[in-house]
Coordinates of C-alpha atoms in Angstrom, one line a residue:
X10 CA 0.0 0.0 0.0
X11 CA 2.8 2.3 0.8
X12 CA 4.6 1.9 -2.9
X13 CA 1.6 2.3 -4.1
X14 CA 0.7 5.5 -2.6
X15 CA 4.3 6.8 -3.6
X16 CA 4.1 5.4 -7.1
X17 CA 0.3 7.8 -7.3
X18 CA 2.4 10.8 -5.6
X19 CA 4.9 10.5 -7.5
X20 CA 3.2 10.0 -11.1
X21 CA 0.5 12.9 -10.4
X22 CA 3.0 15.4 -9.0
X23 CA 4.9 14.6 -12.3
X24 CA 2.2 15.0 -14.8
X25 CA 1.5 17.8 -12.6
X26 CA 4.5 19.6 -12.6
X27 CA 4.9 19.2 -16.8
X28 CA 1.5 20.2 -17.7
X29 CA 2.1 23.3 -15.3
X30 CA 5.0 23.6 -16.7
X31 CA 3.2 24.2 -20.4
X32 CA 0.4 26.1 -18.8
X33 CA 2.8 28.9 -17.2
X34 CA 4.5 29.1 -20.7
X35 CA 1.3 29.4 -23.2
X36 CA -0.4 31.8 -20.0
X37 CA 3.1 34.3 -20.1
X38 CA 3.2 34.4 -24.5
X39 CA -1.2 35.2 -24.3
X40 CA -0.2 37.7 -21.4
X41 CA 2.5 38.8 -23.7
X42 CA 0.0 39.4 -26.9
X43 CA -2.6 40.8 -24.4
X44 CA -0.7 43.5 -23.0
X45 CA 0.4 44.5 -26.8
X46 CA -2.8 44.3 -28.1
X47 CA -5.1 45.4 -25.3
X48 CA -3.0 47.8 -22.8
X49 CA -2.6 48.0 -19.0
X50 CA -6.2 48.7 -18.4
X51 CA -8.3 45.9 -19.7
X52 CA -5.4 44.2 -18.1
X53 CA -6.8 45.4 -15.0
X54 CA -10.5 44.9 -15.5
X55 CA -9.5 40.8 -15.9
X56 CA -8.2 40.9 -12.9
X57 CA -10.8 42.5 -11.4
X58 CA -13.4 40.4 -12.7
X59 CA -11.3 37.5 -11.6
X60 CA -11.1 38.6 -7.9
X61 CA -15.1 39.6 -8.2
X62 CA -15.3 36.0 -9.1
X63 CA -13.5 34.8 -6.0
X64 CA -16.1 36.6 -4.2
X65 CA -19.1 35.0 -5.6
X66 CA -17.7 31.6 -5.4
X67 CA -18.9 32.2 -1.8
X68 CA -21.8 30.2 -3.3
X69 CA -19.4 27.2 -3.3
X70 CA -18.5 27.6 0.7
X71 CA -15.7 24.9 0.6
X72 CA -18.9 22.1 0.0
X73 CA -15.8 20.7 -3.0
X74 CA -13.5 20.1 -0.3
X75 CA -16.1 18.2 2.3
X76 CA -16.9 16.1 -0.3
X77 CA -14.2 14.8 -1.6
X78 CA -12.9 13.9 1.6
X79 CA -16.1 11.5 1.8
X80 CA -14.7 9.7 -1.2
X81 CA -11.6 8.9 0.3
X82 CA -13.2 6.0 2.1
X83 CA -15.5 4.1 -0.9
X84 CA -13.0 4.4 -2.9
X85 CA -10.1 2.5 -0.8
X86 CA -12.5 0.0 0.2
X87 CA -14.1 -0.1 -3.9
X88 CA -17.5 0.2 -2.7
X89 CA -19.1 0.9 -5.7
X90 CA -22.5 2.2 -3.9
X91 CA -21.5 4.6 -1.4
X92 CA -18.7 6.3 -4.3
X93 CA -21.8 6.9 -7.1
X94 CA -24.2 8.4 -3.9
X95 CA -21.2 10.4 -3.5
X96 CA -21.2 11.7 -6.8
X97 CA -24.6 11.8 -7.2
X98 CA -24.8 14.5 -4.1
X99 CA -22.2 16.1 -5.8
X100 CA -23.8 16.6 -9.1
X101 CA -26.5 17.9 -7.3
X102 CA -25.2 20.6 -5.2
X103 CA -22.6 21.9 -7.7
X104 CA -25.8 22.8 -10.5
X105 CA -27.8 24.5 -7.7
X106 CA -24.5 26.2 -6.6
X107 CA -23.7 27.1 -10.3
X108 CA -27.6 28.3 -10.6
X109 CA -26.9 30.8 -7.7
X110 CA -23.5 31.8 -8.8
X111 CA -25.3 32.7 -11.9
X112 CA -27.8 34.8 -10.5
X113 CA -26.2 36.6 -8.0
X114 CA -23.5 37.5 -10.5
X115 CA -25.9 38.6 -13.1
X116 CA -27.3 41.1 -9.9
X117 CA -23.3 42.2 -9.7
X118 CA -22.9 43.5 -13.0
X119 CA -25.5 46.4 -12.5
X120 CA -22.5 48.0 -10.2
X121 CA -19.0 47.1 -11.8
X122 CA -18.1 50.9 -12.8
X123 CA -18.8 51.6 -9.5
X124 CA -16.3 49.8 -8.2
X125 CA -13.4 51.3 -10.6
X126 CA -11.7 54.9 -9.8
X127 CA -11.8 54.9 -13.9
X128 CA -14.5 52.4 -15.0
X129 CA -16.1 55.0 -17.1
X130 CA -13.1 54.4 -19.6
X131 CA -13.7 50.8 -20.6
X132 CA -17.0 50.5 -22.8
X133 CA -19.6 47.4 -22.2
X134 CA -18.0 46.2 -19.1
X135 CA -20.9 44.8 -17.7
X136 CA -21.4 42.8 -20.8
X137 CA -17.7 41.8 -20.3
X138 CA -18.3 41.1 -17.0
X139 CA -21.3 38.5 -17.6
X140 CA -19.4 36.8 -20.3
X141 CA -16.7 36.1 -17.1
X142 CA -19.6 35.2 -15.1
X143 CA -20.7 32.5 -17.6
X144 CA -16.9 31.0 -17.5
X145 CA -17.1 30.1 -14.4
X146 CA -20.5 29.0 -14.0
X147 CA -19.8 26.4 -16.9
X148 CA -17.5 25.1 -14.8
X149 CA -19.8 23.8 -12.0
X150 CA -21.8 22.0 -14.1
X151 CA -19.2 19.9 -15.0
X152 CA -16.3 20.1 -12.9
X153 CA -17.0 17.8 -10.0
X154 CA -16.0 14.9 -12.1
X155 CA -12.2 15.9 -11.3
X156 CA -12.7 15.3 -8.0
X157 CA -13.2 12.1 -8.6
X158 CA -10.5 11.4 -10.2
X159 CA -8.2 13.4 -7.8
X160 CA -9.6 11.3 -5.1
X161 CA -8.6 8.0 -6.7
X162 CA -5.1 9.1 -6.6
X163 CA -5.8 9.8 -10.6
X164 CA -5.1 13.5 -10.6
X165 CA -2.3 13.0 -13.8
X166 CA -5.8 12.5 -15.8
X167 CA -7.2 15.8 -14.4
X168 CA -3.5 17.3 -15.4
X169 CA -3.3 16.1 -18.8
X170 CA -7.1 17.5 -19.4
X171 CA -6.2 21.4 -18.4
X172 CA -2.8 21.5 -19.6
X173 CA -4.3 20.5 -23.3
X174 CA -7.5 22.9 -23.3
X175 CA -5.1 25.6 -21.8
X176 CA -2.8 25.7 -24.1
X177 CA -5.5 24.8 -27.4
X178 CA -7.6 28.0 -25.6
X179 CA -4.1 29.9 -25.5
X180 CA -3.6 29.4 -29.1
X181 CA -7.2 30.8 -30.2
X182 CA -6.9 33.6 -27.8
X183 CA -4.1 34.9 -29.5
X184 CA -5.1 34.9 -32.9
X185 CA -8.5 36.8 -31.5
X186 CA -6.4 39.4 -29.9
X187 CA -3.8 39.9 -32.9
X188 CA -6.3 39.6 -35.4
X189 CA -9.5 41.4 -33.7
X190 CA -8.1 43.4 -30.8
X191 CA -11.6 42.1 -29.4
X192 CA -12.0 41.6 -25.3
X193 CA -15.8 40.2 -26.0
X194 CA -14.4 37.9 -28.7
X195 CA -11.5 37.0 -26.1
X196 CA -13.9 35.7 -22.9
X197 CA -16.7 33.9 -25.8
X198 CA -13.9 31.8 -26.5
X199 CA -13.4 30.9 -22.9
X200 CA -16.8 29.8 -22.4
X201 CA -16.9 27.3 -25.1
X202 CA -13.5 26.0 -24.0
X203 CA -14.1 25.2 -20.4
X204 CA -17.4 23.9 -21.8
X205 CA -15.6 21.1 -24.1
X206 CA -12.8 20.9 -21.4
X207 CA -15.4 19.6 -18.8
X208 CA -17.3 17.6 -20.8
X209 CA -14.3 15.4 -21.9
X210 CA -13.3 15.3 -17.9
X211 CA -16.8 14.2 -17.5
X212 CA -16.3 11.7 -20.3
X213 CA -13.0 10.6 -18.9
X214 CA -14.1 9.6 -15.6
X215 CA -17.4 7.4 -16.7
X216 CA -15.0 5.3 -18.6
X217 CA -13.0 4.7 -15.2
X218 CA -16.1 4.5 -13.2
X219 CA -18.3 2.7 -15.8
X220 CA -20.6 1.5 -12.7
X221 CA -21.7 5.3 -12.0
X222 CA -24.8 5.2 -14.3
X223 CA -25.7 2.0 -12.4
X224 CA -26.7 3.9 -8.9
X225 CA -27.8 6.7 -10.4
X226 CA -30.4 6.6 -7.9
X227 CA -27.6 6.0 -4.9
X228 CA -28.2 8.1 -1.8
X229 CA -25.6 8.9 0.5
X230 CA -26.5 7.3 4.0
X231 CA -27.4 9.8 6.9
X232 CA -24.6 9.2 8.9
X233 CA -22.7 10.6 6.2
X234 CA -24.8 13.1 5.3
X235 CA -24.4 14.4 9.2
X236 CA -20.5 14.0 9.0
X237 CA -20.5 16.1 5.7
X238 CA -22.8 18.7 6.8
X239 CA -20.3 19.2 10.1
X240 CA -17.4 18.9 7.6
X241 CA -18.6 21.7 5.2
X242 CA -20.0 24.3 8.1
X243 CA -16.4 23.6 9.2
X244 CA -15.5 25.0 5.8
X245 CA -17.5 27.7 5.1
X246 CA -15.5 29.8 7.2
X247 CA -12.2 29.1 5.9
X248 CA -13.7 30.1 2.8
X249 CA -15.1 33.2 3.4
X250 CA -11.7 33.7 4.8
X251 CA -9.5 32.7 1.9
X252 CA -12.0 34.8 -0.7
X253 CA -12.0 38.2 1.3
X254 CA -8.1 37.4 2.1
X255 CA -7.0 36.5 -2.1
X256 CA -10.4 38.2 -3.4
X257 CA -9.7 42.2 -2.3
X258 CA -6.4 42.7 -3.5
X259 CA -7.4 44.1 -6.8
X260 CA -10.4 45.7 -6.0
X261 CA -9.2 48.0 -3.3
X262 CA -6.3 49.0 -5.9
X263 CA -9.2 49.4 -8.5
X264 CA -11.1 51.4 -6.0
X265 CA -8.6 53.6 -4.5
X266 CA -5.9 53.7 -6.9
X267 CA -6.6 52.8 -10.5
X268 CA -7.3 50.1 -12.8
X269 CA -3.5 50.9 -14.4
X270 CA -2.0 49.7 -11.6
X271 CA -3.4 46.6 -11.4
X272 CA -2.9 45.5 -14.5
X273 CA 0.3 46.3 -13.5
X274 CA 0.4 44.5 -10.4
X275 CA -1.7 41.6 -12.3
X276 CA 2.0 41.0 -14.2
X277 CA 3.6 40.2 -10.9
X278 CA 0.8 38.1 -9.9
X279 CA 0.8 36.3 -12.9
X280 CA 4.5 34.9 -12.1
X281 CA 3.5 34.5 -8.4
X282 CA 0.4 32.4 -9.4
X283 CA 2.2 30.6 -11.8
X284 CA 4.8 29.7 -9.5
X285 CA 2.5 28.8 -7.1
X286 CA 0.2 26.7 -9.2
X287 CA 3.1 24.9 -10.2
X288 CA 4.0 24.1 -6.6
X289 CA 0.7 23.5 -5.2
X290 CA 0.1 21.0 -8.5
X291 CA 3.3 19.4 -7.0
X292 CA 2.8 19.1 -3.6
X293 CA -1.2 18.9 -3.5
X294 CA -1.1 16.2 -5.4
X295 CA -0.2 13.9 -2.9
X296 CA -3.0 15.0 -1.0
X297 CA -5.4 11.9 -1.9
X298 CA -2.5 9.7 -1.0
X299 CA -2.2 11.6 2.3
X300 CA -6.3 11.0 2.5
X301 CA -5.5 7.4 2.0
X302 CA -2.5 7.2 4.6
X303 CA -5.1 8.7 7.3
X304 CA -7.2 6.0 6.9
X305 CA -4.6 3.1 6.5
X306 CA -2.1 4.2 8.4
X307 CA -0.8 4.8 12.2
X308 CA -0.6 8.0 13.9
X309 CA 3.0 7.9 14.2
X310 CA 4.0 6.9 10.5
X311 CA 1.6 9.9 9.6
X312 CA 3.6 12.0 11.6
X313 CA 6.9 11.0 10.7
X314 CA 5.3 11.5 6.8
X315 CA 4.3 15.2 7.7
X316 CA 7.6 15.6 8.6
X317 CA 9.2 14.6 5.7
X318 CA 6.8 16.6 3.4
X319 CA 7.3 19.7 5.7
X320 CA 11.0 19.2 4.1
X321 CA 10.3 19.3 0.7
X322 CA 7.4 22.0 1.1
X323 CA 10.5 24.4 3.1
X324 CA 13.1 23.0 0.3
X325 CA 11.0 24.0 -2.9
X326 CA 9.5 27.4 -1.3
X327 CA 12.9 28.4 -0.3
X328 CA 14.6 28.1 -3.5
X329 CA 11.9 29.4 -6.0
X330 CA 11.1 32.7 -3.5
X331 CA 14.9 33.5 -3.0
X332 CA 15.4 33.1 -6.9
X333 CA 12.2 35.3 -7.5
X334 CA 13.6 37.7 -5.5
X335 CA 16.7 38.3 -8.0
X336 CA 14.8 37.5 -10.8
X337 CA 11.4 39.0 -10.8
X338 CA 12.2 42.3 -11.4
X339 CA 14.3 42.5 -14.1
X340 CA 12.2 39.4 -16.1
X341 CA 9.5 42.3 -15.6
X342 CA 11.6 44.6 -17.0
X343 CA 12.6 42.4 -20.7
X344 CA 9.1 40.9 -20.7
X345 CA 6.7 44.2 -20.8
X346 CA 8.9 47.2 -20.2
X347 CA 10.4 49.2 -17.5
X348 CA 7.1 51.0 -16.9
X349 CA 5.6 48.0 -15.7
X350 CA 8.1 47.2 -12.6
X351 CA 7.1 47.7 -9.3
X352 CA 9.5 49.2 -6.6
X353 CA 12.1 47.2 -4.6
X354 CA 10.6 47.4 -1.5
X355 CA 7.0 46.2 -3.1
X356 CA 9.3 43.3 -4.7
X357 CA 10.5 42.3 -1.2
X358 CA 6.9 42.8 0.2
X359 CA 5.6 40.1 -2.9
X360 CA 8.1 37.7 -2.2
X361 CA 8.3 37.2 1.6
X362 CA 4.0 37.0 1.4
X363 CA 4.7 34.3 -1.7
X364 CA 7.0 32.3 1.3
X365 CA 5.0 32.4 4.6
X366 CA 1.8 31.3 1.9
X367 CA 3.5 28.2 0.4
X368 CA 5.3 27.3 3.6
X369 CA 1.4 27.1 4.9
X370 CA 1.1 24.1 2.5
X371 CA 2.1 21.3 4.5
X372 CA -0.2 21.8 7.5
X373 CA -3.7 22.7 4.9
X374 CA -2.5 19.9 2.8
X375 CA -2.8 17.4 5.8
X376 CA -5.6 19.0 7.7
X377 CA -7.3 18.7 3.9
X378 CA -5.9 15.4 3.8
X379 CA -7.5 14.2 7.0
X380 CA -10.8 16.5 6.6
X381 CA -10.1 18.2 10.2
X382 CA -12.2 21.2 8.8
X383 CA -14.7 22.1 11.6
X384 CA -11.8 23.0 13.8
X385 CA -11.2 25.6 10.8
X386 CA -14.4 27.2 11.2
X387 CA -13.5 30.5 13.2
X388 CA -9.6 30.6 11.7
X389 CA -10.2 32.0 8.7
X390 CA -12.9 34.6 9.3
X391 CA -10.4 36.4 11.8
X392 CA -7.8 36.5 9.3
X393 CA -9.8 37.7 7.0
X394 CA -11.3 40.2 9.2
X395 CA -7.8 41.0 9.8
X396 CA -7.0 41.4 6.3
X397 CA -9.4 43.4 5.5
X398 CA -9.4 46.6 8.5
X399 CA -5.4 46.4 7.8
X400 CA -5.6 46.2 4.0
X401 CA -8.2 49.2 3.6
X402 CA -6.7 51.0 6.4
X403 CA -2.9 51.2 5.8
X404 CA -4.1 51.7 1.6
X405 CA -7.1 54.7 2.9
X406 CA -5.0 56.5 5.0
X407 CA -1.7 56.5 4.5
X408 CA 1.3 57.1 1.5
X409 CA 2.0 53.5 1.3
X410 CA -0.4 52.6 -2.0
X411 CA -0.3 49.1 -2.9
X412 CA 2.9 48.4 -0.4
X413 CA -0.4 49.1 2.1
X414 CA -2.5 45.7 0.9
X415 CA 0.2 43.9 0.8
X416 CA 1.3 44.1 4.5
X417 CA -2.3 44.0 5.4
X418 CA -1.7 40.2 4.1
X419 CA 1.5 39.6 5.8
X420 CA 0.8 40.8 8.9
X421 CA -2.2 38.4 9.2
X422 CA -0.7 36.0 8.2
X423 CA 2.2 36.0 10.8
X424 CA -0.4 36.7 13.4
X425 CA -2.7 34.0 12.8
X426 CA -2.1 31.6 10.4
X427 CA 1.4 30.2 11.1
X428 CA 0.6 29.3 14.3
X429 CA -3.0 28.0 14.5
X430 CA -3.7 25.9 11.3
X431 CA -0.5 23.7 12.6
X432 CA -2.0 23.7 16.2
X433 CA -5.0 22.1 14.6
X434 CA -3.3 19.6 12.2
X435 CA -1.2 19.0 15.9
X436 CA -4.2 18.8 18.3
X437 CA -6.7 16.7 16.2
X438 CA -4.6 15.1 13.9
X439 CA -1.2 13.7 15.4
X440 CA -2.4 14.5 19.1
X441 CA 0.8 15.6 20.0
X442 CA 3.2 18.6 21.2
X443 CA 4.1 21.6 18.6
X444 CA 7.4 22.2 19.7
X445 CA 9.9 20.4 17.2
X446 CA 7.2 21.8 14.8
X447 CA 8.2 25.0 15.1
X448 CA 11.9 24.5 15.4
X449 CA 11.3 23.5 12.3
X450 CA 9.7 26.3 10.8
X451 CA 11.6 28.6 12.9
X452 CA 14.7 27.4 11.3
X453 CA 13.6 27.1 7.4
X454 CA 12.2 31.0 8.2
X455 CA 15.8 32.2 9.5
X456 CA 17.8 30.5 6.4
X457 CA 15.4 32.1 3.8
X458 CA 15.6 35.9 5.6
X459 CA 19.7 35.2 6.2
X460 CA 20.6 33.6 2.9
X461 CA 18.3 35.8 0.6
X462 CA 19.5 38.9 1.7
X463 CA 22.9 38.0 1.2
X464 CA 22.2 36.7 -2.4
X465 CA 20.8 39.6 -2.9
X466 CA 23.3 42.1 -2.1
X467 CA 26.2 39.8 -3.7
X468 CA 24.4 39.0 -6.9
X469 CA 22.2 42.3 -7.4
X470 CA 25.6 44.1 -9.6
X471 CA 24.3 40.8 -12.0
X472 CA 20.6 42.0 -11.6
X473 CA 21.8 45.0 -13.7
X474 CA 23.6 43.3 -16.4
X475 CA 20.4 40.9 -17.4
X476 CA 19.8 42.7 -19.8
X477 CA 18.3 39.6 -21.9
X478 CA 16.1 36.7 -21.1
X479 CA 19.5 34.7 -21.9
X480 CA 20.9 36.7 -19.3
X481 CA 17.8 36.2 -16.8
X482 CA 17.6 32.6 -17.6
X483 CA 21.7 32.2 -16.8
X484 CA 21.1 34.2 -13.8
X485 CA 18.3 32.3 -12.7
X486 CA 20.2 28.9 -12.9
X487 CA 22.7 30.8 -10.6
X488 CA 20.8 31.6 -8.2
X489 CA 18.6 28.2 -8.0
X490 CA 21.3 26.1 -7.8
X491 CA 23.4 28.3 -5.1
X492 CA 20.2 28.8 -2.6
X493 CA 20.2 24.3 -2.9
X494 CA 23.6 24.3 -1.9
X495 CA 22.8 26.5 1.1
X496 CA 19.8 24.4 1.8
X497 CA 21.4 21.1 2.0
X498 CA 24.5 22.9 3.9
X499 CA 22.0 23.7 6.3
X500 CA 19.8 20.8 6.9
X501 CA 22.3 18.1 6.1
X502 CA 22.0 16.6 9.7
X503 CA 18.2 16.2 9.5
X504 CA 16.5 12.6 9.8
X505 CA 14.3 14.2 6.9
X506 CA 17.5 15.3 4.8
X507 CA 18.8 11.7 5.2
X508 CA 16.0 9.8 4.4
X509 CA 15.8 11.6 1.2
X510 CA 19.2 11.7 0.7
X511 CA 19.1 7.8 0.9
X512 CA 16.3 7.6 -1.1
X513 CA 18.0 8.9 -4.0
X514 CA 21.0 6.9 -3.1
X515 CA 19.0 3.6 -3.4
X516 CA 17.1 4.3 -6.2
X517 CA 20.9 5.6 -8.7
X518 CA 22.4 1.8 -7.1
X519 CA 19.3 0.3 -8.5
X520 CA 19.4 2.2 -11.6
X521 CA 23.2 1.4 -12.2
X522 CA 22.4 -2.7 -11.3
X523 CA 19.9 -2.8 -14.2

C-alpha cells in the first residue's frame, strides 16, 4: 500500500509539474499578446473580474473540499455504492450552486463601474463582465468529475485535461487578440472552451467508473450526510476567509488607486500564481495519497510523513522565493517594459507573502488530507477580518499605495495563520506537542531571511547586467542552484535530509544494477 501511494504521488506530481509547466509558458506568451494588443487597463479589468469571481464563489463555501474527503473511504474500500451516492450529491449541489452563482452575479454587473476609480473608460464592461460570469459558471456543471479522479489518486488524468484545453484555448486567444483586438471575442472563446474541457473530464471519468450510471439513484447514508454537513460548516468559514483574504487585493487597488495599476500589479501576480500553481500542483497532489495514509495508516508513520513533506514543502518554497527575488524584477523589465516594474521594497513585500503562503502548505494539505475542517471554522474569518481593517486602512489612509494591501496580508498571516492551522493539524490530527514543529519552521524562516538577503546584495551588480532573457535565464540557474547548496548545507544533519538523501542513493544503485 505504501509503494503504491508513492508510485500515485509521485506519477501525479509529475504530470502535474509538466503540464504546469506548459500552462505557465502558453499563460506568459497570451499575457505577452494581451498587453500589446489590449493595454494595462483591460489588463486590470481581468483581474478585477477574476477577484469579483472569487467573491461569488462564496456560493461554493468549501462544499468541493467536504466532499471529496467523503470519497476517500469508498473508494479504498471499492464500494461501488457509497462512491456513485457520492457523486450523485455532488452533481446535485454543484448545479444548484452554479444556478446561484449565476444569479447573484448577473445582480453584480449592475455595479461594476462603481467599483473602478476609472471604470467609465472601458466600454460594455458589464457585458464583459457577464461573459466572465458565464466562464465560471460552466464550470460547476461539470467540474465535480475531477474530483473524482483526484480522489482515486488519478489527478495526472485531471492534469493532462487542463494542460491541453489551456494551451488549445491559448492558441485561439491569441489569434483573436492579434487579429480582432476584441475583449468580448476573447472571454466567448473561454466559455466554449471550459465547456468542451469539462465535458471530456466528464467523459473521462465514466470510462473509469463505468458503474456510476448503475446507482444513479444512490443516496448517501445519513450518517454521512451528518459527517459532511459538520465537515462543510467547518468549511465555510475558511472560505469566506481565503475569498476576502486573495479576493480584495485588486479591487481595493481598483477602487482607491486605478485600474492601471493593477494590471500592472496583475503582471507580478501572474509569475506569483504561476509559481505557485506549479507548486501546489506538485505538492497537493499527494493529498489523496495523504487521505489514503489517514485512513490506513498509524498515527505515528503519519507523523513521521508530515515531517518529511514539511521538508520538501520548506526546500521548494525556499529556493523558488529566493530566486524570485533576484529575478522577478528585471524578467518584468525584458518581458513588458520598465514601466511595468514595481518598486524594490514592493518586490520584497511580494516575495516574503509568496514564502510564509507556500510554507502554509504542508499543514492545509494534511488538515485537507484528513478533513479536520470544523476546527477551521473560526480561523479563517479572523484572518480575514484582519486582512481586511489592515488592507483598507494602511491603503485609505496612509502614503504607502499598494505596499499598504500587501502588508495587510502579511501581517495576518504571521499573526494568525502560522501558528493556529498547525495547532489544529497538531491537536486533532497527530495528538501531540508543537514544539519540534516549530523549530522547524523557525529554522527554514531564519535560512530564507539570512541567505536571501545575502544573495541579494552579492548578486544584485548581476541583476543590472540581465539585460536579456538569456541573461535572466543564466542568472536564474545561478541563483537556483546556489540557494540548494545552502539548503542542503543547512539541513544536512536532519532525519528528513537523510531519508531523502538515501532515497536517491538507493534508487541511482538500483538504476546502475539494471
Amino acid at each position: 500500500m505504501e509503494k503504491t501511494r508513492l508510485k500515485a504521488s509521485i506519477v501525479n506530481s509529475a504530470v502535474a509539474i509538466f503540464v504546469q509547466l506548459i500552462i505557465i509558458v502558453s499563460t506568459f506568451v497570451l499575457q505577452t499578446v494581451f498587453i500589446k494588443t489590449l493595454g494595462a487597463q483591460y489588463l486590470g479589468v481581468k483581474g478585477l473580474f477574476t477577484n469579483l469571481m472569487s467573491f461569488l464563489s462564496f456560493a461554493e463555501l468549501g462544499v468541493g473540499s467536504a466532499i471529496t474527503y467523503s470519497l476517500y473511504k469508498p473508494l479504498s474500500e471499492n464500494d461501488e455504492y457509497n462512491v456513485s451516492a457520492v457523486m450523485n450529491l455532488f452533481r446535485k449541489t454543484y448545479n444548484i450552486i452554479g444556478l446561484i452563482i449565476l444569479a447573484a452575479g448577473f445582480i453584480l454587473s449592475f455595479f461594476i463601474k462603481d467599483m473602478v476609480r476609472d471604470g467609465n473608460l472601458i466600454p460594455q464592461m458589464q457585458f464583459m463582465f457577464i461573459l466572465f460570469l458565464l466562464n465560471t459558471v460552466v464550470g460547476y456543471f461539470f467540474t465535480y468529475m475531477r474530483s473524482l479522479l483526484i480522489a482515486n489518486q488519478q489527478g495526472y488524468l485531471d492534469s493532462l485535461n487542463r494542460g491541453l484545453f489551456t494551451v488549445i484555448l491559448a492558441v485561439i486567444q491569441i489569434i483573436i487578440l492579434i487579429k480582432s483586438h476584441n475583449f468580448i471575442f476573447f472571454l466567448i472563446s473561454q466559455i466554449i472552451m471550459t465547456l468542451i474541457s469539462n465535458l471530456v473530464i466528464t467523459r473521462t471519468a465514466y470510462k473509469n467508473f463505468s458503474y456510476l450510471p448503475e446507482y444513479k439513484d444512490a443516496k448517501v447514508p445519513s450518517n454521512v450526510i451528518d459527517y459532511m454537513k459538520k465537515n462543510i460548516f467547518g468549511t465555510i468559514s475558511s472560505k469566506i476567509g481565503s475569498v476576502v483574504v486573495f479576493g480584495t487585493d485588486n479591487i481595493l487597488i481598483s477602487k482607491f488607486i486605478g485600474l492601471s495599476v493593477v494590471g500592472i500589479y496583475s503582471n507580478y501576480m501572474l509569475v506569483i500564481s504561476g509559481i505557485t500553481s506549479l507548486l501546489n500542483q506538485m505538492l497537493s497532489a499527494v493529498v489523496a495519497s495523504l487521505g489514503n495514509l489517514g485512513v490506513t495508516a498509524d498515527v505515528e508513520h503519519q507523523y513521521q510523513v508530515f515531517n518529511r513533506y514539511l521538508y520538501v514543502v520548506a526546500f521548494v518554497t525556499y529556493t523558488c522565493a529566493t530566486t524570485l527575488l533576484i529575478i522577478l524584477n528585471p524578467f518584468i523589465g525584458i518581458w513588458v517594459g520598465a514601466g511595468y516594474q514595481l518598486h524594490i521594497t514592493t518586490l520584497f513585500l511580494i516575495v516574503f507573502n509568496f514564502f510564509i503562503i507556500q510554507m502554509r502548505q504542508a499543514s492545509l494539505n494534511f488538515i485537507s488530507a484528513q478533513g479536520l475542517y470544523w476546527p477551521m471554522r473560526w480561523k479563517s474569518l479572523i484572518e480575514a477580518l484582519i486582512n481586511l481593517v489592515l488592507s483598507f486602512t494602511l491603503i485609505k489612509t496612509t502614503a504607502l499605495g499598494i505596499n499598504g494591501v500587501i502588508i495587510g496580508a502579511i501581517i495576518s498571516n504571521v499573526i494568525v495563520n502560522i501558528w493556529w492551522e498547525p495547532l489544529i493539524l497538531f491537536k486533532y490530527g497527530f495528538k501531540i506537542g508543537m514544539s519540534e514543529y516549530f523549530k522547524k519552521y523557525i529554522s527554514y524562516t531564519l535560512v530564507f531571511v539570512l541567505s536571501s538577503v545575502i544573495i541579494y546584495v552579492r548578486l544584485n551588480w548581476f541583476t543590472i547586467r540581465s539585460e536579456s532573457f538569456v541573461g535572466i535565464c543564466f542568472q536564474s540557474i545561478v541563483v537556483f542552484f546556489s540557494t540548494i547548496m545552502i539548503f542542503i548545507s543547512c539541513f544536512w544533519w536532519t532525519t528528513e535530509q537523510k531519508y531523502f538523501f538515501n532515497l536517491i542513493i538507493v534508487k541511482i544503485f538500483k538504476t546502475i544494477r539494471r
